[in-house]
Short mmCIF file of C-alpha atoms and ligand atoms in Angstrom, two decimals:
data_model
loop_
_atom_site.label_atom_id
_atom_site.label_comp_id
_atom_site.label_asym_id
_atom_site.label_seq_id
_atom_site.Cartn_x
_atom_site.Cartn_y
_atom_site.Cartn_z
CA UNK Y 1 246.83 207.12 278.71
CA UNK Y 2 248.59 208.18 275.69
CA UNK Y 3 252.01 206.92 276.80
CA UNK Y 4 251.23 203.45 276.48
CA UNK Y 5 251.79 204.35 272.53
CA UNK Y 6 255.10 204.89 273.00
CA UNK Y 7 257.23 201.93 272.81
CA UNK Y 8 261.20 202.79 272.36
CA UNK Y 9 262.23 199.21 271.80
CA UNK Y 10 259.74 198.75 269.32
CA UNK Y 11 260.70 197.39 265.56
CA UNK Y 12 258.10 198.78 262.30
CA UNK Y 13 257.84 195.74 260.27
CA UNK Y 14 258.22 196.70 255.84
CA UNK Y 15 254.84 196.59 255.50
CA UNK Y 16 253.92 199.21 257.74
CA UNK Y 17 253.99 203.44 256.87
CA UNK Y 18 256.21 205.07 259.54
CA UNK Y 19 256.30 209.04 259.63
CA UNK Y 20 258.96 211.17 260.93
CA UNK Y 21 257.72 214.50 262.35
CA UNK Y 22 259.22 217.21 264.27
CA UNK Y 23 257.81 218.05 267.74
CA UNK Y 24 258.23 220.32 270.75
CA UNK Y 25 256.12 219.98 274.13
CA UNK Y 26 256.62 220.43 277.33
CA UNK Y 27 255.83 216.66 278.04
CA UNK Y 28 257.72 214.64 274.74
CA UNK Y 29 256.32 211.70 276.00
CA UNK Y 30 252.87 212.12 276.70
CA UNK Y 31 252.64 214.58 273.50
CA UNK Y 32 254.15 211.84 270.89
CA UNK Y 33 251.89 208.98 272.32
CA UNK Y 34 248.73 211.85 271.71
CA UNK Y 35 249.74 212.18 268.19
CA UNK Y 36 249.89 208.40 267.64
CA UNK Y 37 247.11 207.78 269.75
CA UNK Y 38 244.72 210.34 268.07
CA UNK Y 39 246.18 209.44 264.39
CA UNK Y 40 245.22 205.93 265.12
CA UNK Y 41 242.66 204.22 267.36
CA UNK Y 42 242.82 206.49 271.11
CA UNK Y 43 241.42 209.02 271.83
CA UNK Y 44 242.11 211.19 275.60
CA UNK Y 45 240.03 208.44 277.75
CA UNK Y 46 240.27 204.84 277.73
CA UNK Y 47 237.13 203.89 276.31
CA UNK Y 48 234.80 201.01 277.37
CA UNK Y 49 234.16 200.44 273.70
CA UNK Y 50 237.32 198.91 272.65
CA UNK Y 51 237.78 195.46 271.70
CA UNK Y 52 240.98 192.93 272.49
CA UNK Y 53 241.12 192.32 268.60
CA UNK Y 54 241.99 195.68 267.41
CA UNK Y 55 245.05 196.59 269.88
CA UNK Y 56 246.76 195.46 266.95
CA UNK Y 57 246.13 198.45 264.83
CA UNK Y 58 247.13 201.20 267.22
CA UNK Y 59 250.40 203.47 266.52
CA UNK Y 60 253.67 203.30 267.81
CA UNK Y 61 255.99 206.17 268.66
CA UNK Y 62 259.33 203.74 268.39
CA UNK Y 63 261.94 206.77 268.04
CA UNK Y 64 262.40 210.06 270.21
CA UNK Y 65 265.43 211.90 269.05
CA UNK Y 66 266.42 215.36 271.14
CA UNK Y 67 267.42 217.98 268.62
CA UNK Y 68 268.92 221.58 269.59
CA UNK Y 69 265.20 222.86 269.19
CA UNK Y 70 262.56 220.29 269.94
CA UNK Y 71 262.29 216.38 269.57
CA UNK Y 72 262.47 213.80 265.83
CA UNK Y 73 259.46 211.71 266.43
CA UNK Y 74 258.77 208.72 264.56
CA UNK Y 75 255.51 206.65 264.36
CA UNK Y 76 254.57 203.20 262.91
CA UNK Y 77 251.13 202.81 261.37
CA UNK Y 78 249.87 199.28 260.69
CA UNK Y 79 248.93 199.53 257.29
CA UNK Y 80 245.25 197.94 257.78
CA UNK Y 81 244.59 201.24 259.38
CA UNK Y 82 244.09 202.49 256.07
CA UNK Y 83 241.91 202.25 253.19
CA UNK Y 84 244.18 201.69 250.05
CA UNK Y 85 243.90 203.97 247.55
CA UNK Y 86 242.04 206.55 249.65
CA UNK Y 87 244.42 209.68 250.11
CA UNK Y 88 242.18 211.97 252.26
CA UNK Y 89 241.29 208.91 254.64
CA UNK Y 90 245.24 208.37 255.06
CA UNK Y 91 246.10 212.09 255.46
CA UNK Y 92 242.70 212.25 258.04
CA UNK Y 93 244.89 209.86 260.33
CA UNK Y 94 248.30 210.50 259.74
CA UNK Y 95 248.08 214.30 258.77
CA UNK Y 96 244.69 215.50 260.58
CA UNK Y 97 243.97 216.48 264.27
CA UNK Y 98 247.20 216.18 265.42
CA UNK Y 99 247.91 219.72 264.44
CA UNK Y 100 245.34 220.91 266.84
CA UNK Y 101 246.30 219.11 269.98
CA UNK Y 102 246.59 221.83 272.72
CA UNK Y 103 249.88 220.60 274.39
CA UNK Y 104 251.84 221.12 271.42
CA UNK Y 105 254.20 223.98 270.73
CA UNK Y 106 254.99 222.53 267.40
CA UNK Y 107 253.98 219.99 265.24
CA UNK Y 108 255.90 219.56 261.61
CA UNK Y 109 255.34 216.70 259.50
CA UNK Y 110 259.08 215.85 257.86
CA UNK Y 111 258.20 212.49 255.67
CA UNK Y 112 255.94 209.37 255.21
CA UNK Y 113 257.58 205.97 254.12
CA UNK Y 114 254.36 204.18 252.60
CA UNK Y 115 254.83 200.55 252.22
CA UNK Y 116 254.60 198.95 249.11
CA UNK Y 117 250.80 197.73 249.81
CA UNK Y 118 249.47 201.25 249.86
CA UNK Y 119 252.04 202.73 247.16
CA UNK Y 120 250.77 199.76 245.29
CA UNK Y 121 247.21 200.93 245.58
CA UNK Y 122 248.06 204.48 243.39
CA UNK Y 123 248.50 205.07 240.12
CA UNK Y 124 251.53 207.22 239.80
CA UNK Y 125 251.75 209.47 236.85
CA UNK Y 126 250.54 208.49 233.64
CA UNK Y 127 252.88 210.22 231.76
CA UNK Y 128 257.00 211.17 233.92
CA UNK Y 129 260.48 212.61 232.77
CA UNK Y 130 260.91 209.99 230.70
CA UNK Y 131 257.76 210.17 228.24
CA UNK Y 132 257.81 214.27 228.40
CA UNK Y 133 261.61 214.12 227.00
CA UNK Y 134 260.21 211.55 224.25
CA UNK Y 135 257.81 213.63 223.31
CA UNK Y 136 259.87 217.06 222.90
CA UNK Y 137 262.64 214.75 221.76
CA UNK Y 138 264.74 216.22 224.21
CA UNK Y 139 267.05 213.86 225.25
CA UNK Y 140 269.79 215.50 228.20
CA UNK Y 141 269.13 219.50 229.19
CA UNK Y 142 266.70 221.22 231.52
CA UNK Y 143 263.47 222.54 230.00
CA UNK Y 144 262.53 225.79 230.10
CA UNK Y 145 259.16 227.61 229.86
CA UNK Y 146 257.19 230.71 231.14
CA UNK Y 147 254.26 231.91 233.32
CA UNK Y 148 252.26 233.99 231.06
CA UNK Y 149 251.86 237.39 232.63
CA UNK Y 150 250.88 239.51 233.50
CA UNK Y 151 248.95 236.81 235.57
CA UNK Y 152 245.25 238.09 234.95
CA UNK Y 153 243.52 240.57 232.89
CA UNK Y 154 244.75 239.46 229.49
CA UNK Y 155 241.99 238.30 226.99
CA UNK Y 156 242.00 235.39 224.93
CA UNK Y 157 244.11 236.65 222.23
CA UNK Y 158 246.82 239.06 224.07
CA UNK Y 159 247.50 235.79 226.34
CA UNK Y 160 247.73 233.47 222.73
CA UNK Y 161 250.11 235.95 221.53
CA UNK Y 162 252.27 236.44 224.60
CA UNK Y 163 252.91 232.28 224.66
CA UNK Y 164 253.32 232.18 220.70
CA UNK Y 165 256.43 234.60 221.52
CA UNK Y 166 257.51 232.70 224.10
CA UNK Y 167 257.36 229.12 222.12
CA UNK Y 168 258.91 230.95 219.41
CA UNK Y 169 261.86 232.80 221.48
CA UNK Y 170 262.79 228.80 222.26
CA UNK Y 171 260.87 227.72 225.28
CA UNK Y 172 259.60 224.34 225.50
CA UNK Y 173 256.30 225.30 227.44
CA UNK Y 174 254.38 227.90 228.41
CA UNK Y 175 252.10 227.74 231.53
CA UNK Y 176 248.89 229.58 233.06
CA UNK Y 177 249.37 231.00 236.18
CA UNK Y 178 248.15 229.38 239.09
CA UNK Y 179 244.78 232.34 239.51
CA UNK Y 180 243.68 231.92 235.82
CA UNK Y 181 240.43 229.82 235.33
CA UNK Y 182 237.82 230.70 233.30
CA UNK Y 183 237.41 234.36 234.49
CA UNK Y 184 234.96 237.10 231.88
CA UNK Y 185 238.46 238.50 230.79
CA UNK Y 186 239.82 235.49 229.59
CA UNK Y 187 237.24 232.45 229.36
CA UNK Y 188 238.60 228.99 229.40
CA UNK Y 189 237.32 227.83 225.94
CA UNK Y 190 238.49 231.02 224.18
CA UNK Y 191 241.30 230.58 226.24
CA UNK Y 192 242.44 227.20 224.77
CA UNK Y 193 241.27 227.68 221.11
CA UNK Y 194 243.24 230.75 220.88
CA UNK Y 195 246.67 229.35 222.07
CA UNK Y 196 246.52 225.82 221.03
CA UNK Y 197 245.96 227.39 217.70
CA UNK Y 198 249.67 229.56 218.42
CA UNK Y 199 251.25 226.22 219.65
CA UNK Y 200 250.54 224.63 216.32
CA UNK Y 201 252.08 227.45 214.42
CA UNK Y 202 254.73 228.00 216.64
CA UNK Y 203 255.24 224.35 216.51
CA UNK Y 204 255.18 224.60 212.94
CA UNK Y 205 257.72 227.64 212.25
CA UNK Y 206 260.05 226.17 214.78
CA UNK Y 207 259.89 222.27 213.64
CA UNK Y 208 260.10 222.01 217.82
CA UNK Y 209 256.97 220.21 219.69
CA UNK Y 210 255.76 222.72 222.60
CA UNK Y 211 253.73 222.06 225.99
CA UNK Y 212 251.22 224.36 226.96
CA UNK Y 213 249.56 223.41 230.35
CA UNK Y 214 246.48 225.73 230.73
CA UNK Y 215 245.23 225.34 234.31
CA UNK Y 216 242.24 223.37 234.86
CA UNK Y 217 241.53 224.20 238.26
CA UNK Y 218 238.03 224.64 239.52
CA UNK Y 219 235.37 222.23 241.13
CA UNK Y 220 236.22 218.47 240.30
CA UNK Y 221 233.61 217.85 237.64
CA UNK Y 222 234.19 220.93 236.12
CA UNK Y 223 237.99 220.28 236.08
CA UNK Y 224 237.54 217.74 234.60
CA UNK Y 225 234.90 218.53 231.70
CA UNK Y 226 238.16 221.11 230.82
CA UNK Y 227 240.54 218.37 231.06
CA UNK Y 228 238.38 216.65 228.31
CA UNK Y 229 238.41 219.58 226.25
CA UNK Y 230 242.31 220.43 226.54
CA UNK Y 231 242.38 216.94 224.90
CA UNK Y 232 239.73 217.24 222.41
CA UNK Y 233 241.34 220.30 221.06
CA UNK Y 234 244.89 218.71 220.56
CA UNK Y 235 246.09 219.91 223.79
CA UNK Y 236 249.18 217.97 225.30
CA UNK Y 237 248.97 219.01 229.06
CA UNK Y 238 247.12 220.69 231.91
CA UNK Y 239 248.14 222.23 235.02
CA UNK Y 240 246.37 221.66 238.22
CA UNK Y 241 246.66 223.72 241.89
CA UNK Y 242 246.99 220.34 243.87
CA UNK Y 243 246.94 222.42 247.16
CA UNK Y 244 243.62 224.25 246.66
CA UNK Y 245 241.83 221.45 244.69
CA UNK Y 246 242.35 218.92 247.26
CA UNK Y 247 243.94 215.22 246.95
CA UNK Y 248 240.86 213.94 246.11
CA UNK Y 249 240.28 216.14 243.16
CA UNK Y 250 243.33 215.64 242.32
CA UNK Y 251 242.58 211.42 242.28
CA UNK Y 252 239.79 211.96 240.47
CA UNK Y 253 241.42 213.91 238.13
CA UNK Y 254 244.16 211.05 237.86
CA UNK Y 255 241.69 208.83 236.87
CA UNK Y 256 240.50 210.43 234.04
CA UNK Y 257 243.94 210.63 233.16
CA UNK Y 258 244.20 207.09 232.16
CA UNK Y 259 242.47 207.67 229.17
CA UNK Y 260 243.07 211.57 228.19
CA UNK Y 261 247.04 210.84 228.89
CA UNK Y 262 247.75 214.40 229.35
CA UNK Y 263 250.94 215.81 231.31
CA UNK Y 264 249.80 216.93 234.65
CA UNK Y 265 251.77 220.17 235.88
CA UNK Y 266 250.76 220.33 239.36
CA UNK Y 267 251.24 224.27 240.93
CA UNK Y 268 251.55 224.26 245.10
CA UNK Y 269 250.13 227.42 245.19
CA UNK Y 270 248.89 227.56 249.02
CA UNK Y 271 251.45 225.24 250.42
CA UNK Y 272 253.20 227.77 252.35
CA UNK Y 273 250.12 228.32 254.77
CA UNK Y 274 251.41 225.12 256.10
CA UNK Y 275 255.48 224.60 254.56
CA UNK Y 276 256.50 227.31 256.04
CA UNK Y 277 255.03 227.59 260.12
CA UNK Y 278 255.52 225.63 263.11
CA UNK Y 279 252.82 223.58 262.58
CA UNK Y 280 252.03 221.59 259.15
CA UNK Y 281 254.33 219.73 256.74
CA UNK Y 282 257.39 219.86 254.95
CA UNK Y 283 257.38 219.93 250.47
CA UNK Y 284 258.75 216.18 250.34
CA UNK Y 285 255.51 214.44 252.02
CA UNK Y 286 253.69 216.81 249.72
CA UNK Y 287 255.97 215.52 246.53
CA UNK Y 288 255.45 212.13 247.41
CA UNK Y 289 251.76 212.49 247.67
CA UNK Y 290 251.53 214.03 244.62
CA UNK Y 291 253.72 211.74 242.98
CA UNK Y 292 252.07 208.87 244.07
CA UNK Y 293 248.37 209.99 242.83
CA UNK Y 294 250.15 210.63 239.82
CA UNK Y 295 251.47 214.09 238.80
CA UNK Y 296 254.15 214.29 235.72
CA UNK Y 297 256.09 217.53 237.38
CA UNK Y 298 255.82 219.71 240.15
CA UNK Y 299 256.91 223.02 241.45
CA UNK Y 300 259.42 222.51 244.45
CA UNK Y 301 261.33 225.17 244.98
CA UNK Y 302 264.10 227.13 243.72
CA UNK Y 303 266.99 225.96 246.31
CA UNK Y 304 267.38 229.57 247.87
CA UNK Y 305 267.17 231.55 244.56
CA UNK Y 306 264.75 233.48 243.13
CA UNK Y 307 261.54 235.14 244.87
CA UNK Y 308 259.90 232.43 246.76
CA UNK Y 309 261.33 230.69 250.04
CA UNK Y 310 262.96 227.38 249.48
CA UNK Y 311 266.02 226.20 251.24
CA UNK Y 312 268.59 224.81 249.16
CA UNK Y 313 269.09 221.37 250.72
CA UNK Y 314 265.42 220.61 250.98
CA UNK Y 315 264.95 221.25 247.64
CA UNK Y 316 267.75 219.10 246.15
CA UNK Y 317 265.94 216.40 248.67
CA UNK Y 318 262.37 216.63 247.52
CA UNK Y 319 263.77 217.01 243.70
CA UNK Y 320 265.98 213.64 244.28
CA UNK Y 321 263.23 211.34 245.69
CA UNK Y 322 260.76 212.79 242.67
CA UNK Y 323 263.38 211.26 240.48
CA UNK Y 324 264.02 207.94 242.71
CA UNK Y 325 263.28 204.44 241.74
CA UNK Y 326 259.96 204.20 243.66
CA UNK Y 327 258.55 200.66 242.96
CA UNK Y 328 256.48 200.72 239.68
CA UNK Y 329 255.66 204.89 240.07
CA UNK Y 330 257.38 207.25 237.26
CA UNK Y 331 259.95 209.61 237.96
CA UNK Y 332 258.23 213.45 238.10
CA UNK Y 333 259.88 216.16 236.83
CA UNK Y 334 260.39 218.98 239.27
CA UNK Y 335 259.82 222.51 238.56
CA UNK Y 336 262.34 225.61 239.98
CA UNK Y 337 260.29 228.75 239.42
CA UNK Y 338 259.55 232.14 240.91
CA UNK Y 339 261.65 235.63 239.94
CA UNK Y 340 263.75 233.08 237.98
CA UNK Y 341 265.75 234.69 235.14
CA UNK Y 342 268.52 233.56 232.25
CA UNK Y 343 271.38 234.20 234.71
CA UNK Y 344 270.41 232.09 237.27
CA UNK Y 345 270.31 228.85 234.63
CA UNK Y 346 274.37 227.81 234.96
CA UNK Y 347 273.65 227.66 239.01
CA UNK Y 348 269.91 226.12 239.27
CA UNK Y 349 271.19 223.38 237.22
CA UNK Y 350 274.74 223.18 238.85
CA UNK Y 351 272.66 222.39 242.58
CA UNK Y 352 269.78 220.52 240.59
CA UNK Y 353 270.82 219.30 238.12
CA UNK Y 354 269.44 218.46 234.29
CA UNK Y 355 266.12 216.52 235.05
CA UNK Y 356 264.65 220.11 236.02
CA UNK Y 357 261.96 222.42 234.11
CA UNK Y 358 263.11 225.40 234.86
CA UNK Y 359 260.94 228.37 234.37
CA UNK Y 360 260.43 232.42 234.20
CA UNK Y 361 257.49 234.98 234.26
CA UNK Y 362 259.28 238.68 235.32
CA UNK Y 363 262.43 236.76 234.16
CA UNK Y 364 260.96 236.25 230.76
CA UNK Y 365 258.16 239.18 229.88
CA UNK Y 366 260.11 241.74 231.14
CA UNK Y 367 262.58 241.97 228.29
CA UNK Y 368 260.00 241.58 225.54
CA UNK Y 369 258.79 237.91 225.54
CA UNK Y 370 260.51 237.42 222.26
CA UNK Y 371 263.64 238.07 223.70
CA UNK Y 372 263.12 236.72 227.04
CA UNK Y 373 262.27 233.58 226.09
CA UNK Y 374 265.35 233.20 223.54
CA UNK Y 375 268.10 234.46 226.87
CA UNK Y 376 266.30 231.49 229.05
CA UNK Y 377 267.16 229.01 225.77
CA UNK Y 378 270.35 230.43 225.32
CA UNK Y 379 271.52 229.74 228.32
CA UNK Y 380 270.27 225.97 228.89
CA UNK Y 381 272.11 225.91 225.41
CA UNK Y 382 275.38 227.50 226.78
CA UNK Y 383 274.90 225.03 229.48
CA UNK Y 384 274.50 222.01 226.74
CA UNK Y 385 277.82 222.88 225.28
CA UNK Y 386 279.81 223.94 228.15
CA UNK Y 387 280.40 227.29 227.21
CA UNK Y 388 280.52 230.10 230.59
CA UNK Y 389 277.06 232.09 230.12
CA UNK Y 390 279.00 235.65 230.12
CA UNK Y 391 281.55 234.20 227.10
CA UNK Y 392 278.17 232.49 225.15
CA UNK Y 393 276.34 235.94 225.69
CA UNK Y 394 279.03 237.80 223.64
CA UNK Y 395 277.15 236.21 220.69
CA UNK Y 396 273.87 235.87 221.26
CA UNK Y 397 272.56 239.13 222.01
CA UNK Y 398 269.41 238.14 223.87
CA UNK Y 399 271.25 236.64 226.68
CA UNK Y 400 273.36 239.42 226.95
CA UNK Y 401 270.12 241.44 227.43
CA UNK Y 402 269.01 239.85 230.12
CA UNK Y 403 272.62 239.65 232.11
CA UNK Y 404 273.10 243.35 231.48
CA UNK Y 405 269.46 243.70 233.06
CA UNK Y 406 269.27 240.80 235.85
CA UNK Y 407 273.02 239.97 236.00
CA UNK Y 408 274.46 236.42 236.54
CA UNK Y 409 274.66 234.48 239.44
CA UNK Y 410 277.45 232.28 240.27
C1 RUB A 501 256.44 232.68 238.76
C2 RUB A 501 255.30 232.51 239.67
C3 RUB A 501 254.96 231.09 240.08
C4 RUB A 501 255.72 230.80 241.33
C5 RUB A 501 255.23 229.68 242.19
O1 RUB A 501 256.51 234.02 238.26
O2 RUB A 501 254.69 233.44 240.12
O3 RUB A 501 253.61 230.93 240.21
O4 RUB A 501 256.94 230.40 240.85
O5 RUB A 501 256.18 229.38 243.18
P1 RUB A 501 257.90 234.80 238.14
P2 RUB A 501 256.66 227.91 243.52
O6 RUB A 501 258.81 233.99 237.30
O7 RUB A 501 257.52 236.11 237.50
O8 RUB A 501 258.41 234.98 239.53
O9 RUB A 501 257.21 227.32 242.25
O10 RUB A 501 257.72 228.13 244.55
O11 RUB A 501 255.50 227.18 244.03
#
């Protein structure tokens, strides 16, 4: 039953979204057709309820490629299985049971091509690279900025004062983490008065513009009442959790966007429950998801440095298709970040090169934020004028801080 949607000699048409997912079974065959058959019109029965006239819309496994471990799968969807500009409905099919089907061993999701009818049907970001450089007037380097921590228990006016340090030391933003909302110790309106009041003075004493991108996160309405009030207060930016919000929220949230035209940081936090096993997807379907709702810049991974998992290759992949030509959808700044520090700079930006906010918490706070924040500008600067980080650090102290502490990687 579900071999018949397998079809080797088959040819996708443009207009239709083909996925390429990783597989292993003991039966290739019979598991790829289940995936296409479930993500599309079968089900484990021929049923007595289908009609001639919608064969048409049914999957196609048209490529089976042995690997060393497992089997590359690809599928063809006809794009009229889809409701345009509906991101859960598409991810329901292409990204939903599948996962689940018994006879798998493994079940990976590598990329989505989405033709230009459904890309057509998102927004994209309101604001990309291009705007956010305008706006800081910064026309070639990498940004840099900091996770305030620690990550909760500050109040209102320890947290303002940690990120008017860090503005002043030389970063260009300063971010929540990705567990601050609106908790007793450090409520969201207190939250936002206090430090957009420090970003206008720091903006002030440094004749720099800042970005601060408090996170929003929380139920959709909610989000976006804060959204509203990021903006009303003179706010530039807010940073979502795009994983544990949902796509939807995160639509929603998009929409508003159109008139608050606020940078969207999106934070994965959460994507490793399904990044990282045998069974989920890889960062670049999430990217282009996220890029096609309409996210300015994302966290995607370090490229094997740092704290988090994130190999080096799939990084520099997900980071050059969020910078791709993509029909009429901005460019998206990514974001390399976790137990990030001033001596990694020279080699992030030697494997990813300038269009890259680069950022550090540990890396930053524990020097003194002050200083911190100055090594991590120091060292895009060093970068700027060519100068090797360990000759630049013999005059400017702060960096040499943080290489005597952290050291510098090659
Ligand atoms: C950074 C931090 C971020 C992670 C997220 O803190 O905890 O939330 O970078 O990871 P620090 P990713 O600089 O102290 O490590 O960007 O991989 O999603």
């Amino acid at each position: 039953m579900y071999e018949k949607y397998v079809n080797l000699s088959f040819k996708p048409s443009r207009n239709q979204l083909i996925t390429t997912l990783h597989l292993e079974a003991s039966n290739i065959k019979h598991a790829a057709g289940g995936v296409a058959a479930e993500s599309s019109i079968g089900t484990w029965q021929e049923v007595t309820t289908e009609k001639s006239y919608m064969k048409k819309l049914a999957a196609t496994v048209f490529s089976m490629k042995k690997q060393d471990k497992g089997t590359e799968i690809k599928i063809a969807y006809p794009p009229e299985l889809f409701e345009e500009g509906n991101m859960p409905n598409i991810l329901s099919s292409i990204a939903g049971n599948i996962f689940g089907l018994q006879e798998l061993k493994a079940l990976r999701l590598l990329d989505i091509d989405f033709p230009k009818s459904i890309i057509k049907s998102f927004k994209g970001p309101e604001l990309g690279i291009k705007d956010i450089r305008r706006l800081l007037k910064i026309k070639k380097r990498p940004l840099v900025g900091t996770i305030i921590k620690p990550k909760l228990g500050l109040n209102s006016k320890d947290h303002a004062k940690v990120a008017y340090e860090a503005w002043i030391g030389g970063l260009d933003l300063v971010k929540c983490d990705e567990n601050l909302a609106s908790q007793k110790f450090n409520k969201f309106e207190t939250n936002i008065k206090e430090t957009l009041k420090m970003l206008e003075k720091a903006e002030k004493e440094t004749g720099e513009r800042k970005i601060y991108a408090p996170n929003v996160t929380a139920e959709t309405k909610e989000m976006i009442r804060r959204a509203k009030l990021v903006k009303e207060k003179g706010g530039n930016c807010i940073m979502v959790d795009i994983i544990t919000a949902g796509w939807a929220a995160l639509q929603t949230l998009r929409e508003e966007n159109q008139d608050l035209k606020l940078i969207l940081h999106a934070h994965r936090a959460g994507h490793a429950a399904f990044t990282r096993g045998k069974y989920g997807m890889s960062m670049l379907p999430i990217a282009k998801i996220a890029r096609l709702i309409g996210v300015s810049q994302i966290h995607t991974g370090t490229a094997n440095i740092g704290k988090m998992e994130s190999g080096e290759e799939e990084t520099q992949a997900v980071n050059s298709f969020l910078m791709s030509k993509w029909f009429s959808i901005k460019p998206v700044f990514p974001i390399a970040s976790g137990g990030l520090h001033a001596g990694y700079v020279p080699k992030l930006v030697s494997l990813l090169g300038n269009d890259l906010i680069i950022q550090a918490g540990g890396g930053v706070h524990a020097l003194g934020t002050r200083i911190g924040a100055t090594s991590m500008r120091q060292a895009v600067d060093a970068i700027e004028k060519e100068i090797p980080l360990q000759e630049y650090s013999k005059t400017h102290k702060e960096l040499k801080v943080a290489l005597d502490k952290f050291g510098y990687v090659r």
